[in-house]
């Protein structure tokens, strides 16, 4: 069994941002030399997610609006207080909760050196906590 691990950095542009990373995942798998197995995609941050969905601007808007309805920015959160460990006030509880709802990883089968996914499935990195530098990890395991 072989394993390959890689990561890449990206900079988000908005408080809520969905960045399509499908082609990066495909390229990583194709270059890995692994023909049969699984690929795992994970965000390294607690206020971000990996989302698998159709790539339509209207759907991206719907996702953003529905998450905001479920987890509004202006609600009363216990996390909105001074955090001595950070030396600052935590105000990003909505980002943590949205990340929890959407998950921090996705995985796909690899067959004949290609990622297996549904016809309309795209892989997104989702940001819920503003303009930041972020890291995504990808690991392919197999033969």
PDB file of C-alpha atoms in Angstrom:
ATOM      1  CA  UNK A   1       0.000   0.000   0.000  1.00  0.00           C
ATOM      2  CA  UNK A   2       1.226   3.494  -0.878  1.00  0.00           C
ATOM      3  CA  UNK A   3       0.328   6.829   0.687  1.00  0.00           C
ATOM      4  CA  UNK A   4       0.970  10.349  -0.550  1.00  0.00           C
ATOM      5  CA  UNK A   5       0.279  13.475   1.486  1.00  0.00           C
ATOM      6  CA  UNK A   6       0.281  17.015   0.163  1.00  0.00           C
ATOM      7  CA  UNK A   7      -1.095  20.387   1.173  1.00  0.00           C
ATOM      8  CA  UNK A   8      -1.714  23.746  -0.393  1.00  0.00           C
ATOM      9  CA  UNK A   9      -2.297  27.256   0.869  1.00  0.00           C
ATOM     10  CA  UNK A  10      -5.032  29.587  -0.204  1.00  0.00           C
ATOM     11  CA  UNK A  11      -6.192  33.040   0.789  1.00  0.00           C
ATOM     12  CA  UNK A  12      -9.890  33.596   1.200  1.00  0.00           C
ATOM     13  CA  UNK A  13     -11.409  36.823  -0.085  1.00  0.00           C
ATOM     14  CA  UNK A  14     -14.539  37.281   2.050  1.00  0.00           C
ATOM     15  CA  UNK A  15     -16.004  36.417   5.443  1.00  0.00           C
ATOM     16  CA  UNK A  16     -17.983  33.712   3.611  1.00  0.00           C
ATOM     17  CA  UNK A  17     -16.121  32.285   0.670  1.00  0.00           C
ATOM     18  CA  UNK A  18     -16.504  29.094  -1.369  1.00  0.00           C
ATOM     19  CA  UNK A  19     -13.454  28.176  -3.438  1.00  0.00           C
ATOM     20  CA  UNK A  20     -13.704  25.312  -5.913  1.00  0.00           C
ATOM     21  CA  UNK A  21     -10.697  23.027  -5.336  1.00  0.00           C
ATOM     22  CA  UNK A  22     -11.858  20.077  -7.463  1.00  0.00           C
ATOM     23  CA  UNK A  23      -9.141  20.373 -10.093  1.00  0.00           C
ATOM     24  CA  UNK A  24      -6.378  20.567  -7.460  1.00  0.00           C
ATOM     25  CA  UNK A  25      -7.612  17.316  -5.919  1.00  0.00           C
ATOM     26  CA  UNK A  26      -7.831  15.616  -9.329  1.00  0.00           C
ATOM     27  CA  UNK A  27      -4.322  16.748 -10.291  1.00  0.00           C
ATOM     28  CA  UNK A  28      -2.889  15.530  -6.978  1.00  0.00           C
ATOM     29  CA  UNK A  29      -4.439  12.073  -7.436  1.00  0.00           C
ATOM     30  CA  UNK A  30      -3.342  11.799 -11.065  1.00  0.00           C
ATOM     31  CA  UNK A  31       0.240  12.768 -10.180  1.00  0.00           C
ATOM     32  CA  UNK A  32       0.369  10.406  -7.171  1.00  0.00           C
ATOM     33  CA  UNK A  33       0.678   7.269  -9.286  1.00  0.00           C
ATOM     34  CA  UNK A  34      -1.945   5.530  -7.152  1.00  0.00           C
ATOM     35  CA  UNK A  35      -4.464   3.696  -9.320  1.00  0.00           C
ATOM     36  CA  UNK A  36      -6.929   2.222  -6.800  1.00  0.00           C
ATOM     37  CA  UNK A  37      -7.706   3.572  -3.343  1.00  0.00           C
ATOM     38  CA  UNK A  38      -9.146   6.610  -1.571  1.00  0.00           C
ATOM     39  CA  UNK A  39      -8.369  10.310  -1.456  1.00  0.00           C
ATOM     40  CA  UNK A  40      -9.073  12.357   1.659  1.00  0.00           C
ATOM     41  CA  UNK A  41      -9.388  16.156   1.651  1.00  0.00           C
ATOM     42  CA  UNK A  42      -9.258  18.032   4.952  1.00  0.00           C
ATOM     43  CA  UNK A  43      -9.161  21.631   6.114  1.00  0.00           C
ATOM     44  CA  UNK A  44      -6.791  22.431   8.969  1.00  0.00           C
ATOM     45  CA  UNK A  45      -9.030  25.124  10.483  1.00  0.00           C
ATOM     46  CA  UNK A  46     -12.007  25.081  12.852  1.00  0.00           C
ATOM     47  CA  UNK A  47     -13.937  27.850  11.093  1.00  0.00           C
ATOM     48  CA  UNK A  48     -13.759  26.345   7.590  1.00  0.00           C
ATOM     49  CA  UNK A  49     -15.196  23.308   5.821  1.00  0.00           C
ATOM     50  CA  UNK A  50     -14.859  21.026   2.859  1.00  0.00           C
ATOM     51  CA  UNK A  51     -18.215  21.000   1.054  1.00  0.00           C
ATOM     52  CA  UNK A  52     -19.238  18.709  -1.788  1.00  0.00           C
ATOM     53  CA  UNK A  53     -22.013  20.122  -3.942  1.00  0.00           C
ATOM     54  CA  UNK A  54     -23.000  21.312  -7.386  1.00  0.00           C
ATOM     55  CA  UNK A  55     -21.100  24.317  -8.743  1.00  0.00           C
ATOM     56  CA  UNK A  56     -23.775  26.941  -9.307  1.00  0.00           C
ATOM     57  CA  UNK A  57     -23.555  30.576  -8.151  1.00  0.00           C
ATOM     58  CA  UNK A  58     -27.215  30.515  -7.112  1.00  0.00           C
ATOM     59  CA  UNK A  59     -26.599  27.442  -4.953  1.00  0.00           C
ATOM     60  CA  UNK A  60     -23.551  29.060  -3.361  1.00  0.00           C
ATOM     61  CA  UNK A  61     -25.767  32.027  -2.448  1.00  0.00           C
ATOM     62  CA  UNK A  62     -28.430  29.690  -1.041  1.00  0.00           C
ATOM     63  CA  UNK A  63     -25.829  27.859   1.071  1.00  0.00           C
ATOM     64  CA  UNK A  64     -24.535  31.142   2.481  1.00  0.00           C
ATOM     65  CA  UNK A  65     -28.033  32.485   3.231  1.00  0.00           C
ATOM     66  CA  UNK A  66     -29.316  29.282   4.861  1.00  0.00           C
ATOM     67  CA  UNK A  67     -26.222  28.921   7.040  1.00  0.00           C
ATOM     68  CA  UNK A  68     -26.658  32.545   8.124  1.00  0.00           C
ATOM     69  CA  UNK A  69     -30.311  31.840   9.023  1.00  0.00           C
ATOM     70  CA  UNK A  70     -29.289  28.812  11.100  1.00  0.00           C
ATOM     71  CA  UNK A  71     -26.291  30.530  12.722  1.00  0.00           C
ATOM     72  CA  UNK A  72     -26.792  34.316  12.690  1.00  0.00           C
ATOM     73  CA  UNK A  73     -23.836  36.620  13.346  1.00  0.00           C
ATOM     74  CA  UNK A  74     -25.731  38.749  15.852  1.00  0.00           C
ATOM     75  CA  UNK A  75     -26.958  35.982  18.195  1.00  0.00           C
ATOM     76  CA  UNK A  76     -25.774  35.770  21.797  1.00  0.00           C
ATOM     77  CA  UNK A  77     -22.811  33.354  21.935  1.00  0.00           C
ATOM     78  CA  UNK A  78     -20.803  32.325  24.996  1.00  0.00           C
ATOM     79  CA  UNK A  79     -17.671  32.411  22.810  1.00  0.00           C
ATOM     80  CA  UNK A  80     -18.013  36.215  22.510  1.00  0.00           C
ATOM     81  CA  UNK A  81     -15.823  37.103  25.481  1.00  0.00           C
ATOM     82  CA  UNK A  82     -12.180  37.763  26.243  1.00  0.00           C
ATOM     83  CA  UNK A  83     -10.044  34.649  25.735  1.00  0.00           C
ATOM     84  CA  UNK A  84      -6.844  34.903  27.795  1.00  0.00           C
ATOM     85  CA  UNK A  85      -5.241  32.092  25.796  1.00  0.00           C
ATOM     86  CA  UNK A  86      -5.572  34.188  22.601  1.00  0.00           C
ATOM     87  CA  UNK A  87      -5.200  37.606  24.199  1.00  0.00           C
ATOM     88  CA  UNK A  88      -8.274  38.783  22.298  1.00  0.00           C
ATOM     89  CA  UNK A  89     -12.045  38.609  22.300  1.00  0.00           C
ATOM     90  CA  UNK A  90     -13.485  35.584  20.520  1.00  0.00           C
ATOM     91  CA  UNK A  91     -16.149  36.744  18.099  1.00  0.00           C
ATOM     92  CA  UNK A  92     -16.110  33.971  15.546  1.00  0.00           C
ATOM     93  CA  UNK A  93     -18.515  31.500  17.099  1.00  0.00           C
ATOM     94  CA  UNK A  94     -20.736  31.523  13.982  1.00  0.00           C
ATOM     95  CA  UNK A  95     -17.755  30.326  11.939  1.00  0.00           C
ATOM     96  CA  UNK A  96     -17.136  27.446  14.343  1.00  0.00           C
ATOM     97  CA  UNK A  97     -20.783  26.372  14.293  1.00  0.00           C
ATOM     98  CA  UNK A  98     -21.106  26.604  10.493  1.00  0.00           C
ATOM     99  CA  UNK A  99     -17.956  24.525  10.130  1.00  0.00           C
ATOM    100  CA  UNK A 100     -19.403  21.914  12.457  1.00  0.00           C
ATOM    101  CA  UNK A 101     -22.605  21.748  10.384  1.00  0.00           C
ATOM    102  CA  UNK A 102     -20.732  21.381   7.082  1.00  0.00           C
ATOM    103  CA  UNK A 103     -17.831  19.130   8.186  1.00  0.00           C
ATOM    104  CA  UNK A 104     -14.097  19.565   7.827  1.00  0.00           C
ATOM    105  CA  UNK A 105     -13.337  16.731   5.378  1.00  0.00           C
ATOM    106  CA  UNK A 106     -14.519  14.698   2.410  1.00  0.00           C
ATOM    107  CA  UNK A 107     -13.238  11.515   0.849  1.00  0.00           C
ATOM    108  CA  UNK A 108     -13.625   9.870  -2.541  1.00  0.00           C
ATOM    109  CA  UNK A 109     -12.746   6.545  -4.130  1.00  0.00           C
ATOM    110  CA  UNK A 110      -9.885   6.460  -6.615  1.00  0.00           C
ATOM    111  CA  UNK A 111     -10.292   4.128  -9.583  1.00  0.00           C
ATOM    112  CA  UNK A 112      -7.862   3.793 -12.481  1.00  0.00           C
ATOM    113  CA  UNK A 113      -5.936   6.811 -11.195  1.00  0.00           C
ATOM    114  CA  UNK A 114      -8.978   9.118 -11.196  1.00  0.00           C
ATOM    115  CA  UNK A 115     -11.190  10.571  -8.463  1.00  0.00           C
ATOM    116  CA  UNK A 116     -14.633   8.959  -8.501  1.00  0.00           C
ATOM    117  CA  UNK A 117     -17.407  11.471  -7.843  1.00  0.00           C
ATOM    118  CA  UNK A 118     -20.908  12.200  -9.019  1.00  0.00           C
ATOM    119  CA  UNK A 119     -21.412  14.084 -12.276  1.00  0.00           C
ATOM    120  CA  UNK A 120     -22.419  17.306 -10.520  1.00  0.00           C
ATOM    121  CA  UNK A 121     -20.214  16.944  -7.431  1.00  0.00           C
ATOM    122  CA  UNK A 122     -17.578  19.638  -7.010  1.00  0.00           C
ATOM    123  CA  UNK A 123     -15.210  19.965  -4.054  1.00  0.00           C
ATOM    124  CA  UNK A 124     -15.203  23.318  -2.277  1.00  0.00           C
ATOM    125  CA  UNK A 125     -13.147  24.866   0.461  1.00  0.00           C
ATOM    126  CA  UNK A 126     -15.582  27.001   2.498  1.00  0.00           C
ATOM    127  CA  UNK A 127     -14.518  29.935   4.676  1.00  0.00           C
ATOM    128  CA  UNK A 128     -16.755  31.191   7.514  1.00  0.00           C
ATOM    129  CA  UNK A 129     -14.392  33.558   9.364  1.00  0.00           C
ATOM    130  CA  UNK A 130     -13.075  36.273   7.101  1.00  0.00           C
ATOM    131  CA  UNK A 131     -10.120  36.942   4.854  1.00  0.00           C
ATOM    132  CA  UNK A 132      -7.338  34.606   5.956  1.00  0.00           C
ATOM    133  CA  UNK A 133      -4.538  32.343   4.782  1.00  0.00           C
ATOM    134  CA  UNK A 134      -5.673  28.722   4.975  1.00  0.00           C
ATOM    135  CA  UNK A 135      -4.241  25.230   4.520  1.00  0.00           C
ATOM    136  CA  UNK A 136      -5.898  22.223   2.888  1.00  0.00           C
ATOM    137  CA  UNK A 137      -4.449  18.709   3.185  1.00  0.00           C
ATOM    138  CA  UNK A 138      -4.946  15.910   0.667  1.00  0.00           C
ATOM    139  CA  UNK A 139      -3.920  12.300   1.193  1.00  0.00           C
ATOM    140  CA  UNK A 140      -4.323   9.477  -1.288  1.00  0.00           C
ATOM    141  CA  UNK A 141      -3.987   5.893  -0.064  1.00  0.00           C
ATOM    142  CA  UNK A 142      -3.963   2.775  -2.210  1.00  0.00           C
ATOM    143  CA  UNK A 143      -2.102   0.767  -4.820  1.00  0.00           C
TER     144      UNK A 143
END
